């Protein structure tokens, strides 16, 4: 059941993760950080999307892709310098050199509109831009959606400690889940499927013993509302703050108990590539995910979660209590 899709998705995420790590080593410098220059992450974004799309096209040529990027900023003379960097980068990981036209075409395979029927992939080539530039948490996120439901999800987390309580230890985690088969963790560039171990959401039964996992960036969630929710839940432990879908990974393996992505603006629509892989990994680890109104995330509509507001993930034991506190805090706002 989705065995080939699982294997190909892992291959694609591992390859894209190597691309991102290579960009960080080559292009992220003290100067780019001082100037707040985002060109390294731009190169990595395009390169990672091209690599993943090439691998998916090789194995599943008829499957469309909902990707975050398109090639317009790489076109023409204005895009020449950036385009050349992306082409050079992609050709370090391909079996045979590809032309710039081939690479741009691959990037643009990510323009599918999504929808409720058939199979399509959704990709975030680098989730957590600022985390990437800081050398902290970012993720390569890939998921397969079939008839509007996420069936396969893979997260590549190059900087995530293999054990969170050993931050100076081994880094690089890949998480994978297939509908009905559980969630697993392995080393990102490790021993393959033999290296996989099951992961499980925590069993914390009282919210006073729970820990939040939140975004580093205030723009991604309302930290003020989170503080009010924490008070209602009698949570006093410091939050685990990290960028990207690594937060889903943290809850899925029990490093944290609750992930809140609270809406900032009523009109904002979450993108499906920001949540699809994390959503199935949480479910298959024994956790639960809904929006702030308790509705399941609906991946059948298109490129956004337009039927949902915000995201709440938690272990199953405390989920209902958490959602009650969220709704009390947000009453009348959304």
mmCIF file of C-alpha atoms in Angstrom:
data_model
loop_
_atom_site.group_PDB
_atom_site.id
_atom_site.type_symbol
_atom_site.label_atom_id
_atom_site.label_comp_id
_atom_site.label_asym_id
_atom_site.label_seq_id
_atom_site.Cartn_x
_atom_site.Cartn_y
_atom_site.Cartn_z
ATOM 1 C CA UNK A 1 0.000 0.000 0.000
ATOM 2 C CA UNK A 2 1.841 3.091 -1.305
ATOM 3 C CA UNK A 3 5.159 1.278 -0.930
ATOM 4 C CA UNK A 4 6.681 2.768 -4.069
ATOM 5 C CA UNK A 5 5.365 6.246 -3.256
ATOM 6 C CA UNK A 6 6.876 5.999 0.227
ATOM 7 C CA UNK A 7 10.292 4.959 -1.085
ATOM 8 C CA UNK A 8 10.385 7.589 -3.838
ATOM 9 C CA UNK A 9 9.263 10.360 -1.473
ATOM 10 C CA UNK A 10 12.055 9.447 0.943
ATOM 11 C CA UNK A 11 14.609 9.466 -1.892
ATOM 12 C CA UNK A 12 13.391 12.882 -3.043
ATOM 13 C CA UNK A 13 13.442 14.429 0.433
ATOM 14 C CA UNK A 14 16.895 13.045 1.212
ATOM 15 C CA UNK A 15 18.255 14.424 -2.056
ATOM 16 C CA UNK A 16 16.656 17.838 -1.522
ATOM 17 C CA UNK A 17 18.001 17.944 2.029
ATOM 18 C CA UNK A 18 21.527 17.408 0.696
ATOM 19 C CA UNK A 19 20.962 20.282 -1.719
ATOM 20 C CA UNK A 20 19.896 22.572 1.123
ATOM 21 C CA UNK A 21 22.836 21.591 3.298
ATOM 22 C CA UNK A 22 25.246 22.209 0.416
ATOM 23 C CA UNK A 23 23.809 25.688 -0.118
ATOM 24 C CA UNK A 24 24.136 26.511 3.563
ATOM 25 C CA UNK A 25 27.798 25.480 3.613
ATOM 26 C CA UNK A 26 28.646 27.365 0.417
ATOM 27 C CA UNK A 27 26.502 30.481 0.476
ATOM 28 C CA UNK A 28 25.425 31.366 4.021
ATOM 29 C CA UNK A 29 28.149 33.612 5.435
ATOM 30 C CA UNK A 30 28.509 36.224 8.155
ATOM 31 C CA UNK A 31 28.067 38.849 5.438
ATOM 32 C CA UNK A 32 24.804 37.416 4.090
ATOM 33 C CA UNK A 33 23.424 37.161 7.624
ATOM 34 C CA UNK A 34 24.508 40.710 8.547
ATOM 35 C CA UNK A 35 22.854 42.099 5.428
ATOM 36 C CA UNK A 36 19.809 39.894 5.928
ATOM 37 C CA UNK A 37 20.462 38.594 2.428
ATOM 38 C CA UNK A 38 17.969 35.857 1.546
ATOM 39 C CA UNK A 39 19.651 34.848 -1.711
ATOM 40 C CA UNK A 40 21.080 31.590 -0.255
ATOM 41 C CA UNK A 41 17.649 30.331 0.776
ATOM 42 C CA UNK A 42 16.249 31.408 -2.589
ATOM 43 C CA UNK A 43 18.846 29.285 -4.379
ATOM 44 C CA UNK A 44 18.123 26.362 -2.036
ATOM 45 C CA UNK A 45 14.343 26.718 -2.491
ATOM 46 C CA UNK A 46 14.546 26.547 -6.275
ATOM 47 C CA UNK A 47 17.203 23.838 -6.252
ATOM 48 C CA UNK A 48 15.345 21.630 -3.804
ATOM 49 C CA UNK A 49 12.050 21.985 -5.701
ATOM 50 C CA UNK A 50 13.759 21.138 -8.994
ATOM 51 C CA UNK A 51 15.392 18.028 -7.534
ATOM 52 C CA UNK A 52 12.220 16.710 -5.908
ATOM 53 C CA UNK A 53 10.136 17.352 -9.013
ATOM 54 C CA UNK A 54 12.687 15.610 -11.226
ATOM 55 C CA UNK A 55 12.621 12.506 -9.036
ATOM 56 C CA UNK A 56 8.813 12.480 -8.879
ATOM 57 C CA UNK A 57 8.559 12.924 -12.642
ATOM 58 C CA UNK A 58 10.927 10.002 -13.222
ATOM 59 C CA UNK A 59 8.807 7.596 -11.163
ATOM 60 C CA UNK A 60 5.310 9.132 -11.404
ATOM 61 C CA UNK A 61 5.238 11.122 -14.653
ATOM 62 C CA UNK A 62 1.464 11.550 -14.580
ATOM 63 C CA UNK A 63 1.223 12.871 -11.010
ATOM 64 C CA UNK A 64 0.846 16.662 -10.799
ATOM 65 C CA UNK A 65 2.538 18.662 -8.047
ATOM 66 C CA UNK A 66 1.462 21.558 -5.848
ATOM 67 C CA UNK A 67 4.768 23.294 -5.092
ATOM 68 C CA UNK A 68 5.564 26.590 -3.445
ATOM 69 C CA UNK A 69 7.891 27.975 -6.128
ATOM 70 C CA UNK A 70 7.728 28.880 -9.824
ATOM 71 C CA UNK A 71 10.521 29.895 -12.173
ATOM 72 C CA UNK A 72 9.532 33.483 -13.013
ATOM 73 C CA UNK A 73 12.367 34.989 -10.933
ATOM 74 C CA UNK A 74 14.870 32.821 -12.832
ATOM 75 C CA UNK A 75 13.810 33.891 -16.322
ATOM 76 C CA UNK A 76 15.561 36.269 -18.721
ATOM 77 C CA UNK A 77 18.594 38.441 -18.165
ATOM 78 C CA UNK A 78 17.330 39.690 -14.798
ATOM 79 C CA UNK A 79 17.270 36.143 -13.461
ATOM 80 C CA UNK A 80 20.524 34.998 -15.065
ATOM 81 C CA UNK A 81 22.803 35.099 -12.007
ATOM 82 C CA UNK A 82 20.318 33.327 -9.780
ATOM 83 C CA UNK A 83 19.439 30.861 -12.558
ATOM 84 C CA UNK A 84 23.080 29.920 -13.055
ATOM 85 C CA UNK A 85 23.502 29.254 -9.336
ATOM 86 C CA UNK A 86 20.427 27.027 -9.281
ATOM 87 C CA UNK A 87 21.515 25.109 -12.391
ATOM 88 C CA UNK A 88 25.006 24.542 -10.985
ATOM 89 C CA UNK A 89 23.546 23.377 -7.692
ATOM 90 C CA UNK A 90 21.044 20.941 -9.197
ATOM 91 C CA UNK A 91 23.694 19.433 -11.452
ATOM 92 C CA UNK A 92 25.794 18.466 -8.421
ATOM 93 C CA UNK A 93 23.169 15.852 -7.489
ATOM 94 C CA UNK A 94 21.828 14.665 -10.847
ATOM 95 C CA UNK A 95 23.103 11.602 -12.673
ATOM 96 C CA UNK A 96 23.520 13.560 -15.907
ATOM 97 C CA UNK A 97 23.886 17.327 -16.432
ATOM 98 C CA UNK A 98 20.617 19.112 -17.143
ATOM 99 C CA UNK A 99 20.105 22.278 -19.131
ATOM 100 C CA UNK A 100 18.670 25.405 -17.553
ATOM 101 C CA UNK A 101 15.472 24.926 -19.587
ATOM 102 C CA UNK A 102 15.036 21.401 -18.205
ATOM 103 C CA UNK A 103 15.533 22.621 -14.647
ATOM 104 C CA UNK A 104 13.139 25.558 -15.035
ATOM 105 C CA UNK A 105 10.535 23.238 -16.528
ATOM 106 C CA UNK A 106 10.941 20.915 -13.568
ATOM 107 C CA UNK A 107 10.426 23.749 -11.095
ATOM 108 C CA UNK A 108 7.255 24.769 -12.923
ATOM 109 C CA UNK A 109 5.765 21.295 -12.578
ATOM 110 C CA UNK A 110 4.712 22.577 -9.147
ATOM 111 C CA UNK A 111 1.948 24.818 -10.468
ATOM 112 C CA UNK A 112 -0.934 22.349 -10.163
ATOM 113 C CA UNK A 113 -4.097 23.837 -8.653
ATOM 114 C CA UNK A 114 -4.897 20.857 -6.397
ATOM 115 C CA UNK A 115 -8.396 19.560 -5.822
ATOM 116 C CA UNK A 116 -10.555 16.671 -4.579
ATOM 117 C CA UNK A 117 -9.945 13.996 -7.232
ATOM 118 C CA UNK A 118 -6.998 11.829 -8.197
ATOM 119 C CA UNK A 119 -3.417 11.853 -6.933
ATOM 120 C CA UNK A 120 -1.107 14.816 -6.538
ATOM 121 C CA UNK A 121 1.939 15.704 -4.488
ATOM 122 C CA UNK A 122 2.490 18.819 -2.431
ATOM 123 C CA UNK A 123 5.962 20.148 -1.688
ATOM 124 C CA UNK A 124 7.535 22.800 0.481
ATOM 125 C CA UNK A 125 11.200 22.711 -0.583
ATOM 126 C CA UNK A 126 12.338 24.704 2.443
ATOM 127 C CA UNK A 127 9.882 25.281 5.263
ATOM 128 C CA UNK A 128 11.413 27.650 7.793
ATOM 129 C CA UNK A 129 13.371 30.222 5.784
ATOM 130 C CA UNK A 130 14.764 32.113 8.778
ATOM 131 C CA UNK A 131 15.583 28.905 10.603
ATOM 132 C CA UNK A 132 17.576 27.785 7.573
ATOM 133 C CA UNK A 133 19.559 31.032 7.478
ATOM 134 C CA UNK A 134 20.295 30.846 11.212
ATOM 135 C CA UNK A 135 21.509 27.254 10.908
ATOM 136 C CA UNK A 136 18.579 26.162 13.067
ATOM 137 C CA UNK A 137 15.393 24.284 12.187
ATOM 138 C CA UNK A 138 14.013 23.961 8.694
ATOM 139 C CA UNK A 139 12.361 21.100 6.852
ATOM 140 C CA UNK A 140 11.869 19.654 3.387
ATOM 141 C CA UNK A 141 8.203 18.612 3.327
ATOM 142 C CA UNK A 142 6.588 16.283 0.802
ATOM 143 C CA UNK A 143 3.184 14.613 0.868
ATOM 144 C CA UNK A 144 0.941 12.592 -1.423
ATOM 145 C CA UNK A 145 -2.741 13.543 -1.520
ATOM 146 C CA UNK A 146 -5.207 11.082 -3.041
ATOM 147 C CA UNK A 147 -8.867 12.036 -3.477
ATOM 148 C CA UNK A 148 -8.435 14.950 -1.097
ATOM 149 C CA UNK A 149 -6.753 13.026 1.751
ATOM 150 C CA UNK A 150 -3.103 12.912 2.723
ATOM 151 C CA UNK A 151 -1.899 9.321 2.333
ATOM 152 C CA UNK A 152 1.899 9.618 2.544
ATOM 153 C CA UNK A 153 4.047 12.235 4.293
ATOM 154 C CA UNK A 154 7.805 12.698 4.592
ATOM 155 C CA UNK A 155 9.668 15.365 6.580
ATOM 156 C CA UNK A 156 13.400 15.870 6.207
ATOM 157 C CA UNK A 157 14.778 17.835 9.164
ATOM 158 C CA UNK A 158 18.544 18.259 8.604
ATOM 159 C CA UNK A 159 19.290 20.160 11.822
ATOM 160 C CA UNK A 160 16.876 18.444 14.210
ATOM 161 C CA UNK A 161 18.696 16.495 16.937
ATOM 162 C CA UNK A 162 18.043 12.776 16.676
ATOM 163 C CA UNK A 163 17.266 13.004 20.402
ATOM 164 C CA UNK A 164 16.014 16.439 21.479
ATOM 165 C CA UNK A 165 17.488 16.087 24.982
ATOM 166 C CA UNK A 166 20.930 15.722 23.360
ATOM 167 C CA UNK A 167 21.161 18.984 21.393
ATOM 168 C CA UNK A 168 24.899 18.588 20.830
ATOM 169 C CA UNK A 169 24.540 15.007 19.622
ATOM 170 C CA UNK A 170 23.647 13.535 16.266
ATOM 171 C CA UNK A 171 21.562 15.721 13.964
ATOM 172 C CA UNK A 172 19.452 14.982 10.921
ATOM 173 C CA UNK A 173 16.051 13.282 11.124
ATOM 174 C CA UNK A 174 13.688 11.914 8.520
ATOM 175 C CA UNK A 175 10.103 11.144 9.506
ATOM 176 C CA UNK A 176 7.703 9.182 7.335
ATOM 177 C CA UNK A 177 4.094 8.068 7.628
ATOM 178 C CA UNK A 178 1.696 6.172 5.394
ATOM 179 C CA UNK A 179 -2.018 6.107 6.128
ATOM 180 C CA UNK A 180 -2.802 3.225 8.475
ATOM 181 C CA UNK A 181 0.834 2.130 8.890
ATOM 182 C CA UNK A 182 2.112 4.288 11.756
ATOM 183 C CA UNK A 183 4.834 6.944 11.852
ATOM 184 C CA UNK A 184 8.571 6.315 11.855
ATOM 185 C CA UNK A 185 11.829 8.135 12.390
ATOM 186 C CA UNK A 186 15.216 7.392 10.882
ATOM 187 C CA UNK A 187 18.518 9.163 10.405
ATOM 188 C CA UNK A 188 18.271 11.538 7.483
ATOM 189 C CA UNK A 189 21.297 10.132 5.700
ATOM 190 C CA UNK A 190 21.531 6.869 7.594
ATOM 191 C CA UNK A 191 20.916 3.185 7.163
ATOM 192 C CA UNK A 192 17.680 3.180 5.204
ATOM 193 C CA UNK A 193 14.548 1.354 6.259
ATOM 194 C CA UNK A 194 16.474 -0.892 8.657
ATOM 195 C CA UNK A 195 17.222 2.269 10.654
ATOM 196 C CA UNK A 196 13.539 3.145 11.148
ATOM 197 C CA UNK A 197 11.955 3.170 14.590
ATOM 198 C CA UNK A 198 8.286 3.854 15.393
ATOM 199 C CA UNK A 199 7.462 7.206 16.951
ATOM 200 C CA UNK A 200 4.519 8.029 19.189
ATOM 201 C CA UNK A 201 2.899 11.176 20.509
ATOM 202 C CA UNK A 202 3.215 11.640 24.242
ATOM 203 C CA UNK A 203 0.805 10.106 26.748
ATOM 204 C CA UNK A 204 0.591 13.178 28.985
ATOM 205 C CA UNK A 205 -2.919 13.142 30.459
ATOM 206 C CA UNK A 206 -2.986 16.436 32.397
ATOM 207 C CA UNK A 207 -2.294 19.701 30.608
ATOM 208 C CA UNK A 208 -0.383 21.092 33.597
ATOM 209 C CA UNK A 209 2.336 18.603 32.696
ATOM 210 C CA UNK A 210 2.315 19.517 28.996
ATOM 211 C CA UNK A 211 4.706 21.542 26.856
ATOM 212 C CA UNK A 212 3.868 23.815 23.945
ATOM 213 C CA UNK A 213 5.738 23.795 20.644
ATOM 214 C CA UNK A 214 5.437 27.191 18.955
ATOM 215 C CA UNK A 215 6.775 29.153 16.011
ATOM 216 C CA UNK A 216 9.849 31.292 16.547
ATOM 217 C CA UNK A 217 8.345 33.941 14.280
ATOM 218 C CA UNK A 218 5.552 35.982 15.850
ATOM 219 C CA UNK A 219 4.060 36.499 12.378
ATOM 220 C CA UNK A 220 3.180 32.819 12.188
ATOM 221 C CA UNK A 221 1.063 32.606 15.320
ATOM 222 C CA UNK A 222 -0.316 34.801 18.077
ATOM 223 C CA UNK A 223 2.019 34.436 21.044
ATOM 224 C CA UNK A 224 -0.349 36.569 23.174
ATOM 225 C CA UNK A 225 -3.263 34.202 22.588
ATOM 226 C CA UNK A 226 -0.921 31.283 23.236
ATOM 227 C CA UNK A 227 -0.071 32.752 26.637
ATOM 228 C CA UNK A 228 -3.764 33.007 27.512
ATOM 229 C CA UNK A 229 -4.349 29.406 26.426
ATOM 230 C CA UNK A 230 -1.373 28.274 28.508
ATOM 231 C CA UNK A 231 -2.901 29.989 31.525
ATOM 232 C CA UNK A 232 -6.241 28.237 31.008
ATOM 233 C CA UNK A 233 -4.417 24.899 30.717
ATOM 234 C CA UNK A 234 -2.205 25.565 33.783
ATOM 235 C CA UNK A 235 0.904 25.143 31.629
ATOM 236 C CA UNK A 236 4.004 26.630 33.221
ATOM 237 C CA UNK A 237 6.791 24.841 31.362
ATOM 238 C CA UNK A 238 8.789 26.880 28.832
ATOM 239 C CA UNK A 239 7.648 26.474 25.238
ATOM 240 C CA UNK A 240 9.765 24.646 22.690
ATOM 241 C CA UNK A 241 10.178 27.237 19.939
ATOM 242 C CA UNK A 242 11.366 26.214 16.500
ATOM 243 C CA UNK A 243 10.770 27.047 12.864
ATOM 244 C CA UNK A 244 9.058 24.907 10.226
ATOM 245 C CA UNK A 245 7.169 21.613 10.273
ATOM 246 C CA UNK A 246 9.846 20.371 12.668
ATOM 247 C CA UNK A 247 7.199 21.368 15.227
ATOM 248 C CA UNK A 248 4.983 18.580 13.934
ATOM 249 C CA UNK A 249 7.964 16.246 14.251
ATOM 250 C CA UNK A 250 8.504 17.316 17.852
ATOM 251 C CA UNK A 251 4.892 16.565 18.813
ATOM 252 C CA UNK A 252 4.838 13.309 16.831
ATOM 253 C CA UNK A 253 7.736 11.848 18.777
ATOM 254 C CA UNK A 254 6.715 13.255 22.163
ATOM 255 C CA UNK A 255 9.288 16.059 22.540
ATOM 256 C CA UNK A 256 6.330 18.417 23.038
ATOM 257 C CA UNK A 257 2.642 17.826 23.626
ATOM 258 C CA UNK A 258 0.846 20.707 21.880
ATOM 259 C CA UNK A 259 1.445 22.697 18.700
ATOM 260 C CA UNK A 260 -0.580 25.874 18.176
ATOM 261 C CA UNK A 261 -0.642 27.839 14.944
ATOM 262 C CA UNK A 262 -3.214 30.444 15.832
ATOM 263 C CA UNK A 263 -4.619 32.699 13.112
ATOM 264 C CA UNK A 264 -3.406 36.286 13.033
ATOM 265 C CA UNK A 265 -5.797 37.594 10.376
ATOM 266 C CA UNK A 266 -9.288 36.398 9.492
ATOM 267 C CA UNK A 267 -8.540 36.448 5.761
ATOM 268 C CA UNK A 268 -5.318 34.408 5.920
ATOM 269 C CA UNK A 269 -5.401 30.962 4.344
ATOM 270 C CA UNK A 270 -2.828 28.331 5.303
ATOM 271 C CA UNK A 271 -1.012 26.674 2.397
ATOM 272 C CA UNK A 272 -1.401 22.922 1.997
ATOM 273 C CA UNK A 273 2.360 22.385 1.624
ATOM 274 C CA UNK A 274 2.907 23.874 5.094
ATOM 275 C CA UNK A 275 0.820 21.180 6.809
ATOM 276 C CA UNK A 276 0.174 18.074 4.701
ATOM 277 C CA UNK A 277 3.211 15.985 5.689
ATOM 278 C CA UNK A 278 3.051 17.040 9.333
ATOM 279 C CA UNK A 279 -0.673 16.318 9.478
ATOM 280 C CA UNK A 280 -0.363 12.629 8.566
ATOM 281 C CA UNK A 281 2.748 12.136 10.703
ATOM 282 C CA UNK A 282 0.867 13.432 13.764
ATOM 283 C CA UNK A 283 -2.175 11.257 13.048
ATOM 284 C CA UNK A 284 -0.093 8.139 12.484
ATOM 285 C CA UNK A 285 1.879 8.764 15.687
ATOM 286 C CA UNK A 286 -1.347 8.694 17.691
ATOM 287 C CA UNK A 287 -1.923 12.444 17.947
ATOM 288 C CA UNK A 288 -4.749 14.582 16.631
ATOM 289 C CA UNK A 289 -4.862 17.611 14.335
ATOM 290 C CA UNK A 290 -7.710 20.033 13.579
ATOM 291 C CA UNK A 291 -8.157 23.728 12.999
ATOM 292 C CA UNK A 292 -9.061 26.075 15.861
ATOM 293 C CA UNK A 293 -12.750 25.195 15.436
ATOM 294 C CA UNK A 294 -12.131 21.470 15.760
ATOM 295 C CA UNK A 295 -12.582 20.797 12.019
ATOM 296 C CA UNK A 296 -10.226 18.342 10.288
ATOM 297 C CA UNK A 297 -7.817 19.987 7.869
ATOM 298 C CA UNK A 298 -9.353 19.839 4.390
ATOM 299 C CA UNK A 299 -6.750 19.208 1.680
ATOM 300 C CA UNK A 300 -9.352 18.697 -1.065
ATOM 301 C CA UNK A 301 -10.051 22.309 -1.992
ATOM 302 C CA UNK A 302 -6.922 23.479 -3.802
ATOM 303 C CA UNK A 303 -3.588 25.031 -2.864
ATOM 304 C CA UNK A 304 -4.817 26.407 0.470
ATOM 305 C CA UNK A 305 -6.733 25.235 3.526
ATOM 306 C CA UNK A 306 -9.459 27.770 2.781
ATOM 307 C CA UNK A 307 -12.065 25.869 4.828
ATOM 308 C CA UNK A 308 -9.907 26.009 7.974
ATOM 309 C CA UNK A 309 -8.589 28.599 10.412
ATOM 310 C CA UNK A 310 -5.291 27.928 12.141
ATOM 311 C CA UNK A 311 -3.979 24.540 13.236
ATOM 312 C CA UNK A 312 -4.013 22.708 16.563
ATOM 313 C CA UNK A 313 -2.068 19.494 17.135
ATOM 314 C CA UNK A 314 -1.778 17.604 20.412
ATOM 315 C CA UNK A 315 -1.622 14.157 21.900
ATOM 316 C CA UNK A 316 -4.982 12.421 21.965
ATOM 317 C CA UNK A 317 -5.302 12.391 25.768
ATOM 318 C CA UNK A 318 -5.405 16.176 26.138
ATOM 319 C CA UNK A 319 -6.650 17.255 22.719
ATOM 320 C CA UNK A 320 -10.268 17.976 23.716
ATOM 321 C CA UNK A 321 -9.133 20.046 26.703
ATOM 322 C CA UNK A 322 -6.739 22.007 24.499
ATOM 323 C CA UNK A 323 -9.347 22.743 21.846
ATOM 324 C CA UNK A 324 -11.775 23.974 24.546
ATOM 325 C CA UNK A 325 -9.144 26.421 25.804
ATOM 326 C CA UNK A 326 -8.384 27.577 22.269
ATOM 327 C CA UNK A 327 -12.036 28.233 21.509
ATOM 328 C CA UNK A 328 -12.533 30.082 24.802
ATOM 329 C CA UNK A 329 -9.555 32.333 24.036
ATOM 330 C CA UNK A 330 -10.491 32.994 20.407
ATOM 331 C CA UNK A 331 -14.242 33.327 20.944
ATOM 332 C CA UNK A 332 -15.660 35.858 18.506
ATOM 333 C CA UNK A 333 -12.347 36.484 16.720
ATOM 334 C CA UNK A 334 -12.576 34.049 13.793
#
